[in-house]
Structure formats: C-alpha cells, structure tokens
Amino acid sequence: MGSPRWQKIRRDITSQWARLLLVAVAIAAALIGAGTIVTSWALVERATDEGYRASNPAAITVRVRAGAAGVLEAVRAVPGVRDVQWRRTMS
C-alpha cells in the first residue's frame, strides 16, 4: 500500500479537498499579485528614468552673483557644454 506518510497525505487530500483547493487558490492569487506589483514597479522606474533623462538634466550648477557680466558667454564657450541658462533661486 505505501508508507504511513503517503497514506496520511492521501487521506488528507481526499477528506479536506475544499481546504486544499482554497489554499492553492490563495497561493496563486498571492503570486499573481506580487508579480503584478513587481512588474508595475519596473515599468514606473523605467518611465521615470527615461523622462528624467529626456529633460536634459543639469550636470553642474554654478552660483554667481547677480549681474556678473559675461559669465553666460564664458560658460557657453567651454567645449562640451550643450546648454547654459540663467535660473533664479531663492533660499
């Protein structure tokens, strides 16, 4: 017939089939939910990174006094500089 362990497993499955089915459905739902969350997180992370990079983020910020003449043109003349702009900041 088999070992007592397999007999018990067989009896448990046949007598508690509804509970076994409920546990299987709960595990499947949990796996689907976790997979959905991980997939959504990966998509949001990628979209956020691509959006940030498309915005041409600043690689460096230089603070100068207001009215410093010629600073903008001097920075534009540096090789490798793509864009220079004034920004007003307040602290």
PDB file of N, CA and C in Angstrom:
ATOM      1  N   MET A   1       0.818  -1.185   0.000  1.00  0.00           N
ATOM      2  CA  MET A   1       0.000   0.000   0.000  1.00  0.00           C
ATOM      3  C   MET A   1       0.863   1.249   0.000  1.00  0.00           C
ATOM      4  N   GLY A   2       1.791   1.366   0.850  1.00  0.00           N
ATOM      5  CA  GLY A   2       2.649   2.536   0.915  1.00  0.00           C
ATOM      6  C   GLY A   2       2.988   2.836   2.353  1.00  0.00           C
ATOM      7  N   SER A   3       3.853   3.795   2.479  1.00  0.00           N
ATOM      8  CA  SER A   3       4.253   4.157   3.833  1.00  0.00           C
ATOM      9  C   SER A   3       3.124   4.924   4.521  1.00  0.00           C
ATOM     10  N   PRO A   4       3.155   4.941   5.853  1.00  0.00           N
ATOM     11  CA  PRO A   4       2.115   5.669   6.590  1.00  0.00           C
ATOM     12  C   PRO A   4       2.061   7.166   6.216  1.00  0.00           C
ATOM     13  N   ARG A   5       3.186   7.704   5.841  1.00  0.00           N
ATOM     14  CA  ARG A   5       3.213   9.126   5.457  1.00  0.00           C
ATOM     15  C   ARG A   5       2.352   9.358   4.224  1.00  0.00           C
ATOM     16  N   TRP A   6       2.499   8.527   3.195  1.00  0.00           N
ATOM     17  CA  TRP A   6       1.730   8.702   1.961  1.00  0.00           C
ATOM     18  C   TRP A   6       0.253   8.376   2.183  1.00  0.00           C
ATOM     19  N   GLN A   7      -0.013   7.436   3.078  1.00  0.00           N
ATOM     20  CA  GLN A   7      -1.415   7.144   3.407  1.00  0.00           C
ATOM     21  C   GLN A   7      -2.080   8.362   4.052  1.00  0.00           C
ATOM     22  N   LYS A   8      -1.359   9.011   4.949  1.00  0.00           N
ATOM     23  CA  LYS A   8      -1.909  10.202   5.596  1.00  0.00           C
ATOM     24  C   LYS A   8      -2.120  11.319   4.579  1.00  0.00           C
ATOM     25  N   ILE A   9      -1.166  11.515   3.706  1.00  0.00           N
ATOM     26  CA  ILE A   9      -1.300  12.558   2.683  1.00  0.00           C
ATOM     27  C   ILE A   9      -2.514  12.280   1.800  1.00  0.00           C
ATOM     28  N   ARG A  10      -2.667  11.047   1.374  1.00  0.00           N
ATOM     29  CA  ARG A  10      -3.808  10.662   0.537  1.00  0.00           C
ATOM     30  C   ARG A  10      -5.132  10.890   1.263  1.00  0.00           C
ATOM     31  N   ARG A  11      -5.197  10.488   2.534  1.00  0.00           N
ATOM     32  CA  ARG A  11      -6.414  10.697   3.334  1.00  0.00           C
ATOM     33  C   ARG A  11      -6.714  12.183   3.525  1.00  0.00           C
ATOM     34  N   ASP A  12      -5.672  12.979   3.808  1.00  0.00           N
ATOM     35  CA  ASP A  12      -5.872  14.422   3.988  1.00  0.00           C
ATOM     36  C   ASP A  12      -6.383  15.074   2.715  1.00  0.00           C
ATOM     37  N   ILE A  13      -5.849  14.667   1.580  1.00  0.00           N
ATOM     38  CA  ILE A  13      -6.284  15.256   0.308  1.00  0.00           C
ATOM     39  C   ILE A  13      -7.731  14.890   0.012  1.00  0.00           C
ATOM     40  N   THR A  14      -8.087  13.647   0.218  1.00  0.00           N
ATOM     41  CA  THR A  14      -9.461  13.234  -0.104  1.00  0.00           C
ATOM     42  C   THR A  14     -10.475  13.764   0.903  1.00  0.00           C
ATOM     43  N   SER A  15     -10.086  13.905   2.158  1.00  0.00           N
ATOM     44  CA  SER A  15     -11.061  14.364   3.150  1.00  0.00           C
ATOM     45  C   SER A  15     -11.128  15.890   3.249  1.00  0.00           C
ATOM     46  N   GLN A  16     -10.062  16.571   2.904  1.00  0.00           N
ATOM     47  CA  GLN A  16     -10.009  18.033   3.027  1.00  0.00           C
ATOM     48  C   GLN A  16      -9.774  18.690   1.663  1.00  0.00           C
ATOM     49  N   TRP A  17     -10.459  18.219   0.625  1.00  0.00           N
ATOM     50  CA  TRP A  17     -10.195  18.729  -0.716  1.00  0.00           C
ATOM     51  C   TRP A  17     -10.584  20.203  -0.864  1.00  0.00           C
ATOM     52  N   ALA A  18     -11.614  20.647  -0.163  1.00  0.00           N
ATOM     53  CA  ALA A  18     -12.025  22.052  -0.262  1.00  0.00           C
ATOM     54  C   ALA A  18     -10.958  22.970   0.349  1.00  0.00           C
ATOM     55  N   ARG A  19     -10.414  22.567   1.469  1.00  0.00           N
ATOM     56  CA  ARG A  19      -9.360  23.358   2.107  1.00  0.00           C
ATOM     57  C   ARG A  19      -8.116  23.391   1.227  1.00  0.00           C
ATOM     58  N   LEU A  20      -7.767  22.257   0.627  1.00  0.00           N
ATOM     59  CA  LEU A  20      -6.616  22.190  -0.262  1.00  0.00           C
ATOM     60  C   LEU A  20      -6.812  23.100  -1.471  1.00  0.00           C
ATOM     61  N   LEU A  21      -8.011  23.098  -2.033  1.00  0.00           N
ATOM     62  CA  LEU A  21      -8.316  23.951  -3.172  1.00  0.00           C
ATOM     63  C   LEU A  21      -8.226  25.433  -2.779  1.00  0.00           C
ATOM     64  N   LEU A  22      -8.744  25.764  -1.611  1.00  0.00           N
ATOM     65  CA  LEU A  22      -8.692  27.142  -1.138  1.00  0.00           C
ATOM     66  C   LEU A  22      -7.251  27.608  -0.928  1.00  0.00           C
ATOM     67  N   VAL A  23      -6.410  26.755  -0.387  1.00  0.00           N
ATOM     68  CA  VAL A  23      -5.001  27.101  -0.187  1.00  0.00           C
ATOM     69  C   VAL A  23      -4.312  27.305  -1.525  1.00  0.00           C
ATOM     70  N   ALA A  24      -4.595  26.432  -2.502  1.00  0.00           N
ATOM     71  CA  ALA A  24      -3.985  26.567  -3.825  1.00  0.00           C
ATOM     72  C   ALA A  24      -4.413  27.871  -4.495  1.00  0.00           C
ATOM     73  N   VAL A  25      -5.687  28.225  -4.377  1.00  0.00           N
ATOM     74  CA  VAL A  25      -6.174  29.482  -4.964  1.00  0.00           C
ATOM     75  C   VAL A  25      -5.540  30.677  -4.268  1.00  0.00           C
ATOM     76  N   ALA A  26      -5.395  30.632  -2.954  1.00  0.00           N
ATOM     77  CA  ALA A  26      -4.782  31.733  -2.213  1.00  0.00           C
ATOM     78  C   ALA A  26      -3.319  31.924  -2.602  1.00  0.00           C
ATOM     79  N   ILE A  27      -2.599  30.839  -2.758  1.00  0.00           N
ATOM     80  CA  ILE A  27      -1.189  30.929  -3.162  1.00  0.00           C
ATOM     81  C   ILE A  27      -1.086  31.495  -4.574  1.00  0.00           C
ATOM     82  N   ALA A  28      -1.948  31.037  -5.481  1.00  0.00           N
ATOM     83  CA  ALA A  28      -1.927  31.545  -6.848  1.00  0.00           C
ATOM     84  C   ALA A  28      -2.245  33.042  -6.885  1.00  0.00           C
ATOM     85  N   ALA A  29      -3.233  33.459  -6.115  1.00  0.00           N
ATOM     86  CA  ALA A  29      -3.591  34.881  -6.074  1.00  0.00           C
ATOM     87  C   ALA A  29      -2.451  35.720  -5.517  1.00  0.00           C
ATOM     88  N   ALA A  30      -1.775  35.218  -4.501  1.00  0.00           N
ATOM     89  CA  ALA A  30      -0.649  35.946  -3.922  1.00  0.00           C
ATOM     90  C   ALA A  30       0.496  36.075  -4.922  1.00  0.00           C
ATOM     91  N   LEU A  31       0.783  35.015  -5.658  1.00  0.00           N
ATOM     92  CA  LEU A  31       1.847  35.067  -6.654  1.00  0.00           C
ATOM     93  C   LEU A  31       1.504  36.030  -7.785  1.00  0.00           C
ATOM     94  N   ILE A  32       0.253  36.012  -8.229  1.00  0.00           N
ATOM     95  CA  ILE A  32      -0.172  36.935  -9.288  1.00  0.00           C
ATOM     96  C   ILE A  32      -0.089  38.374  -8.791  1.00  0.00           C
ATOM     97  N   GLY A  33      -0.532  38.625  -7.570  1.00  0.00           N
ATOM     98  CA  GLY A  33      -0.462  39.975  -7.014  1.00  0.00           C
ATOM     99  C   GLY A  33       0.960  40.469  -6.875  1.00  0.00           C
ATOM    100  N   ALA A  34       1.835  39.628  -6.373  1.00  0.00           N
ATOM    101  CA  ALA A  34       3.238  40.022  -6.213  1.00  0.00           C
ATOM    102  C   ALA A  34       3.883  40.276  -7.572  1.00  0.00           C
ATOM    103  N   GLY A  35       3.590  39.435  -8.546  1.00  0.00           N
ATOM    104  CA  GLY A  35       4.124  39.635  -9.891  1.00  0.00           C
ATOM    105  C   GLY A  35       3.641  40.925 -10.518  1.00  0.00           C
ATOM    106  N   THR A  36       2.386  41.256 -10.299  1.00  0.00           N
ATOM    107  CA  THR A  36       1.830  42.492 -10.833  1.00  0.00           C
ATOM    108  C   THR A  36       2.506  43.705 -10.215  1.00  0.00           C
ATOM    109  N   ILE A  37       2.726  43.674  -8.919  1.00  0.00           N
ATOM    110  CA  ILE A  37       3.374  44.798  -8.237  1.00  0.00           C
ATOM    111  C   ILE A  37       4.815  44.969  -8.723  1.00  0.00           C
ATOM    112  N   VAL A  38       5.544  43.888  -8.843  1.00  0.00           N
ATOM    113  CA  VAL A  38       6.937  43.970  -9.283  1.00  0.00           C
ATOM    114  C   VAL A  38       7.014  44.474 -10.727  1.00  0.00           C
ATOM    115  N   THR A  39       6.126  43.991 -11.585  1.00  0.00           N
ATOM    116  CA  THR A  39       6.113  44.441 -12.979  1.00  0.00           C
ATOM    117  C   THR A  39       5.771  45.918 -13.069  1.00  0.00           C
ATOM    118  N   SER A  40       4.771  46.359 -12.315  1.00  0.00           N
ATOM    119  CA  SER A  40       4.384  47.771 -12.320  1.00  0.00           C
ATOM    120  C   SER A  40       5.522  48.647 -11.824  1.00  0.00           C
ATOM    121  N   TRP A  41       6.180  48.223 -10.780  1.00  0.00           N
ATOM    122  CA  TRP A  41       7.300  48.982 -10.237  1.00  0.00           C
ATOM    123  C   TRP A  41       8.413  49.124 -11.276  1.00  0.00           C
ATOM    124  N   ALA A  42       8.720  48.038 -11.995  1.00  0.00           N
ATOM    125  CA  ALA A  42       9.777  48.090 -13.005  1.00  0.00           C
ATOM    126  C   ALA A  42       9.400  49.047 -14.140  1.00  0.00           C
ATOM    127  N   LEU A  43       8.133  49.029 -14.566  1.00  0.00           N
ATOM    128  CA  LEU A  43       7.691  49.928 -15.637  1.00  0.00           C
ATOM    129  C   LEU A  43       7.733  51.384 -15.199  1.00  0.00           C
ATOM    130  N   VAL A  44       7.287  51.664 -13.988  1.00  0.00           N
ATOM    131  CA  VAL A  44       7.312  53.046 -13.485  1.00  0.00           C
ATOM    132  C   VAL A  44       8.750  53.528 -13.338  1.00  0.00           C
ATOM    133  N   GLU A  45       9.617  52.665 -12.853  1.00  0.00           N
ATOM    134  CA  GLU A  45      11.016  53.051 -12.690  1.00  0.00           C
ATOM    135  C   GLU A  45      11.646  53.390 -14.044  1.00  0.00           C
ATOM    136  N   ARG A  46      11.383  52.573 -15.055  1.00  0.00           N
ATOM    137  CA  ARG A  46      11.946  52.816 -16.375  1.00  0.00           C
ATOM    138  C   ARG A  46      11.394  54.110 -16.981  1.00  0.00           C
ATOM    139  N   ALA A  47      10.076  54.317 -16.874  1.00  0.00           N
ATOM    140  CA  ALA A  47       9.465  55.522 -17.428  1.00  0.00           C
ATOM    141  C   ALA A  47       9.974  56.775 -16.713  1.00  0.00           C
ATOM    142  N   THR A  48      10.150  56.693 -15.403  1.00  0.00           N
ATOM    143  CA  THR A  48      10.659  57.834 -14.652  1.00  0.00           C
ATOM    144  C   THR A  48      12.086  58.157 -15.067  1.00  0.00           C
ATOM    145  N   ASP A  49      12.915  57.147 -15.216  1.00  0.00           N
ATOM    146  CA  ASP A  49      14.298  57.352 -15.618  1.00  0.00           C
ATOM    147  C   ASP A  49      14.379  57.934 -17.027  1.00  0.00           C
ATOM    148  N   GLU A  50      13.586  57.401 -17.963  1.00  0.00           N
ATOM    149  CA  GLU A  50      13.598  57.912 -19.332  1.00  0.00           C
ATOM    150  C   GLU A  50      13.092  59.348 -19.388  1.00  0.00           C
ATOM    151  N   GLY A  51      12.064  59.657 -18.622  1.00  0.00           N
ATOM    152  CA  GLY A  51      11.544  61.018 -18.591  1.00  0.00           C
ATOM    153  C   GLY A  51      12.547  62.004 -18.022  1.00  0.00           C
ATOM    154  N   TYR A  52      13.253  61.578 -16.992  1.00  0.00           N
ATOM    155  CA  TYR A  52      14.265  62.452 -16.391  1.00  0.00           C
ATOM    156  C   TYR A  52      15.400  62.711 -17.377  1.00  0.00           C
ATOM    157  N   ARG A  53      15.868  61.669 -18.027  1.00  0.00           N
ATOM    158  CA  ARG A  53      16.972  61.837 -18.976  1.00  0.00           C
ATOM    159  C   ARG A  53      16.562  62.663 -20.201  1.00  0.00           C
ATOM    160  N   ALA A  54      15.299  62.562 -20.609  1.00  0.00           N
ATOM    161  CA  ALA A  54      14.813  63.346 -21.741  1.00  0.00           C
ATOM    162  C   ALA A  54      14.691  64.824 -21.403  1.00  0.00           C
ATOM    163  N   SER A  55      14.666  65.163 -20.128  1.00  0.00           N
ATOM    164  CA  SER A  55      14.520  66.562 -19.727  1.00  0.00           C
ATOM    165  C   SER A  55      15.845  67.322 -19.761  1.00  0.00           C
ATOM    166  N   ASN A  56      16.909  66.680 -20.187  1.00  0.00           N
ATOM    167  CA  ASN A  56      18.235  67.289 -20.249  1.00  0.00           C
ATOM    168  C   ASN A  56      18.623  67.851 -18.883  1.00  0.00           C
ATOM    169  N   PRO A  57      18.809  66.994 -17.893  1.00  0.00           N
ATOM    170  CA  PRO A  57      19.080  67.455 -16.529  1.00  0.00           C
ATOM    171  C   PRO A  57      20.442  68.139 -16.418  1.00  0.00           C
ATOM    172  N   ALA A  58      20.548  69.010 -15.473  1.00  0.00           N
ATOM    173  CA  ALA A  58      21.802  69.738 -15.264  1.00  0.00           C
ATOM    174  C   ALA A  58      22.863  68.811 -14.711  1.00  0.00           C
ATOM    175  N   ALA A  59      24.053  68.892 -15.287  1.00  0.00           N
ATOM    176  CA  ALA A  59      25.168  68.108 -14.796  1.00  0.00           C
ATOM    177  C   ALA A  59      25.953  68.898 -13.756  1.00  0.00           C
ATOM    178  N   ILE A  60      25.836  70.222 -13.846  1.00  0.00           N
ATOM    179  CA  ILE A  60      26.538  71.081 -12.894  1.00  0.00           C
ATOM    180  C   ILE A  60      25.724  72.362 -12.717  1.00  0.00           C
ATOM    181  N   THR A  61      25.782  72.904 -11.541  1.00  0.00           N
ATOM    182  CA  THR A  61      25.131  74.178 -11.253  1.00  0.00           C
ATOM    183  C   THR A  61      26.194  75.116 -10.703  1.00  0.00           C
ATOM    184  N   VAL A  62      26.319  76.282 -11.332  1.00  0.00           N
ATOM    185  CA  VAL A  62      27.309  77.274 -10.908  1.00  0.00           C
ATOM    186  C   VAL A  62      26.543  78.449 -10.328  1.00  0.00           C
ATOM    187  N   ARG A  63      26.902  78.852  -9.126  1.00  0.00           N
ATOM    188  CA  ARG A  63      26.249  80.002  -8.492  1.00  0.00           C
ATOM    189  C   ARG A  63      27.168  81.211  -8.604  1.00  0.00           C
ATOM    190  N   VAL A  64      26.604  82.264  -9.150  1.00  0.00           N
ATOM    191  CA  VAL A  64      27.354  83.520  -9.280  1.00  0.00           C
ATOM    192  C   VAL A  64      26.489  84.645  -8.735  1.00  0.00           C
ATOM    193  N   ARG A  65      27.104  85.764  -8.480  1.00  0.00           N
ATOM    194  CA  ARG A  65      26.360  86.932  -8.006  1.00  0.00           C
ATOM    195  C   ARG A  65      25.517  87.503  -9.128  1.00  0.00           C
ATOM    196  N   ALA A  66      24.442  88.115  -8.750  1.00  0.00           N
ATOM    197  CA  ALA A  66      23.559  88.738  -9.739  1.00  0.00           C
ATOM    198  C   ALA A  66      24.312  89.819 -10.492  1.00  0.00           C
ATOM    199  N   GLY A  67      24.112  89.850 -11.802  1.00  0.00           N
ATOM    200  CA  GLY A  67      24.720  90.888 -12.629  1.00  0.00           C
ATOM    201  C   GLY A  67      26.143  90.601 -13.026  1.00  0.00           C
ATOM    202  N   ALA A  68      26.636  89.375 -12.826  1.00  0.00           N
ATOM    203  CA  ALA A  68      28.000  89.041 -13.244  1.00  0.00           C
ATOM    204  C   ALA A  68      28.018  88.980 -14.760  1.00  0.00           C
ATOM    205  N   ALA A  69      28.610  89.991 -15.379  1.00  0.00           N
ATOM    206  CA  ALA A  69      28.580  90.127 -16.835  1.00  0.00           C
ATOM    207  C   ALA A  69      29.536  89.128 -17.483  1.00  0.00           C
ATOM    208  N   GLY A  70      29.086  88.539 -18.564  1.00  0.00           N
ATOM    209  CA  GLY A  70      29.947  87.676 -19.361  1.00  0.00           C
ATOM    210  C   GLY A  70      30.051  86.238 -18.879  1.00  0.00           C
ATOM    211  N   VAL A  71      29.446  85.902 -17.771  1.00  0.00           N
ATOM    212  CA  VAL A  71      29.555  84.537 -17.244  1.00  0.00           C
ATOM    213  C   VAL A  71      28.871  83.548 -18.180  1.00  0.00           C
ATOM    214  N   LEU A  72      27.699  83.909 -18.661  1.00  0.00           N
ATOM    215  CA  LEU A  72      26.945  83.012 -19.535  1.00  0.00           C
ATOM    216  C   LEU A  72      27.724  82.718 -20.812  1.00  0.00           C
ATOM    217  N   GLU A  73      28.286  83.727 -21.419  1.00  0.00           N
ATOM    218  CA  GLU A  73      29.048  83.541 -22.654  1.00  0.00           C
ATOM    219  C   GLU A  73      30.328  82.752 -22.403  1.00  0.00           C
ATOM    220  N   ALA A  74      30.965  82.974 -21.264  1.00  0.00           N
ATOM    221  CA  ALA A  74      32.202  82.256 -20.945  1.00  0.00           C
ATOM    222  C   ALA A  74      31.932  80.771 -20.745  1.00  0.00           C
ATOM    223  N   VAL A  75      30.807  80.446 -20.103  1.00  0.00           N
ATOM    224  CA  VAL A  75      30.483  79.038 -19.882  1.00  0.00           C
ATOM    225  C   VAL A  75      30.079  78.384 -21.191  1.00  0.00           C
ATOM    226  N   ARG A  76      29.363  79.097 -22.053  1.00  0.00           N
ATOM    227  CA  ARG A  76      28.988  78.551 -23.367  1.00  0.00           C
ATOM    228  C   ARG A  76      30.214  78.233 -24.214  1.00  0.00           C
ATOM    229  N   ALA A  77      31.287  78.974 -24.024  1.00  0.00           N
ATOM    230  CA  ALA A  77      32.499  78.772 -24.818  1.00  0.00           C
ATOM    231  C   ALA A  77      33.287  77.542 -24.391  1.00  0.00           C
ATOM    232  N   VAL A  78      32.953  76.952 -23.261  1.00  0.00           N
ATOM    233  CA  VAL A  78      33.668  75.761 -22.784  1.00  0.00           C
ATOM    234  C   VAL A  78      33.303  74.577 -23.676  1.00  0.00           C
ATOM    235  N   PRO A  79      34.291  73.824 -24.176  1.00  0.00           N
ATOM    236  CA  PRO A  79      33.985  72.673 -25.036  1.00  0.00           C
ATOM    237  C   PRO A  79      33.177  71.614 -24.276  1.00  0.00           C
ATOM    238  N   GLY A  80      32.171  71.058 -24.945  1.00  0.00           N
ATOM    239  CA  GLY A  80      31.347  70.011 -24.352  1.00  0.00           C
ATOM    240  C   GLY A  80      30.099  70.518 -23.656  1.00  0.00           C
ATOM    241  N   VAL A  81      29.951  71.820 -23.512  1.00  0.00           N
ATOM    242  CA  VAL A  81      28.765  72.391 -22.878  1.00  0.00           C
ATOM    243  C   VAL A  81      27.663  72.463 -23.925  1.00  0.00           C
ATOM    244  N   ARG A  82      26.519  71.826 -23.639  1.00  0.00           N
ATOM    245  CA  ARG A  82      25.409  71.799 -24.586  1.00  0.00           C
ATOM    246  C   ARG A  82      24.443  72.946 -24.380  1.00  0.00           C
ATOM    247  N   ASP A  83      24.178  73.304 -23.132  1.00  0.00           N
ATOM    248  CA  ASP A  83      23.163  74.305 -22.866  1.00  0.00           C
ATOM    249  C   ASP A  83      23.516  75.056 -21.593  1.00  0.00           C
ATOM    250  N   VAL A  84      23.280  76.356 -21.630  1.00  0.00           N
ATOM    251  CA  VAL A  84      23.524  77.202 -20.464  1.00  0.00           C
ATOM    252  C   VAL A  84      22.311  78.096 -20.305  1.00  0.00           C
ATOM    253  N   GLN A  85      21.852  78.268 -19.078  1.00  0.00           N
ATOM    254  CA  GLN A  85      20.718  79.151 -18.844  1.00  0.00           C
ATOM    255  C   GLN A  85      20.792  79.742 -17.455  1.00  0.00           C
ATOM    256  N   TRP A  86      20.243  80.934 -17.339  1.00  0.00           N
ATOM    257  CA  TRP A  86      20.147  81.586 -16.047  1.00  0.00           C
ATOM    258  C   TRP A  86      18.960  81.017 -15.305  1.00  0.00           C
ATOM    259  N   ARG A  87      19.104  80.868 -14.021  1.00  0.00           N
ATOM    260  CA  ARG A  87      17.994  80.463 -13.168  1.00  0.00           C
ATOM    261  C   ARG A  87      18.008  81.319 -11.927  1.00  0.00           C
ATOM    262  N   ARG A  88      16.839  81.711 -11.516  1.00  0.00           N
ATOM    263  CA  ARG A  88      16.734  82.489 -10.292  1.00  0.00           C
ATOM    264  C   ARG A  88      16.406  81.508  -9.169  1.00  0.00           C
ATOM    265  N   THR A  89      17.145  81.565  -8.103  1.00  0.00           N
ATOM    266  CA  THR A  89      16.868  80.697  -6.949  1.00  0.00           C
ATOM    267  C   THR A  89      16.683  81.550  -5.710  1.00  0.00           C
ATOM    268  N   MET A  90      15.919  81.020  -4.804  1.00  0.00           N
ATOM    269  CA  MET A  90      15.708  81.706  -3.537  1.00  0.00           C
ATOM    270  C   MET A  90      15.868  80.692  -2.425  1.00  0.00           C
ATOM    271  N   SER A  91      16.442  81.148  -1.330  1.00  0.00           N
ATOM    272  CA  SER A  91      16.589  80.227  -0.215  1.00  0.00           C
ATOM    273  C   SER A  91      15.911  80.767   1.013  1.00  0.00           C
TER     274      SER A  91
END
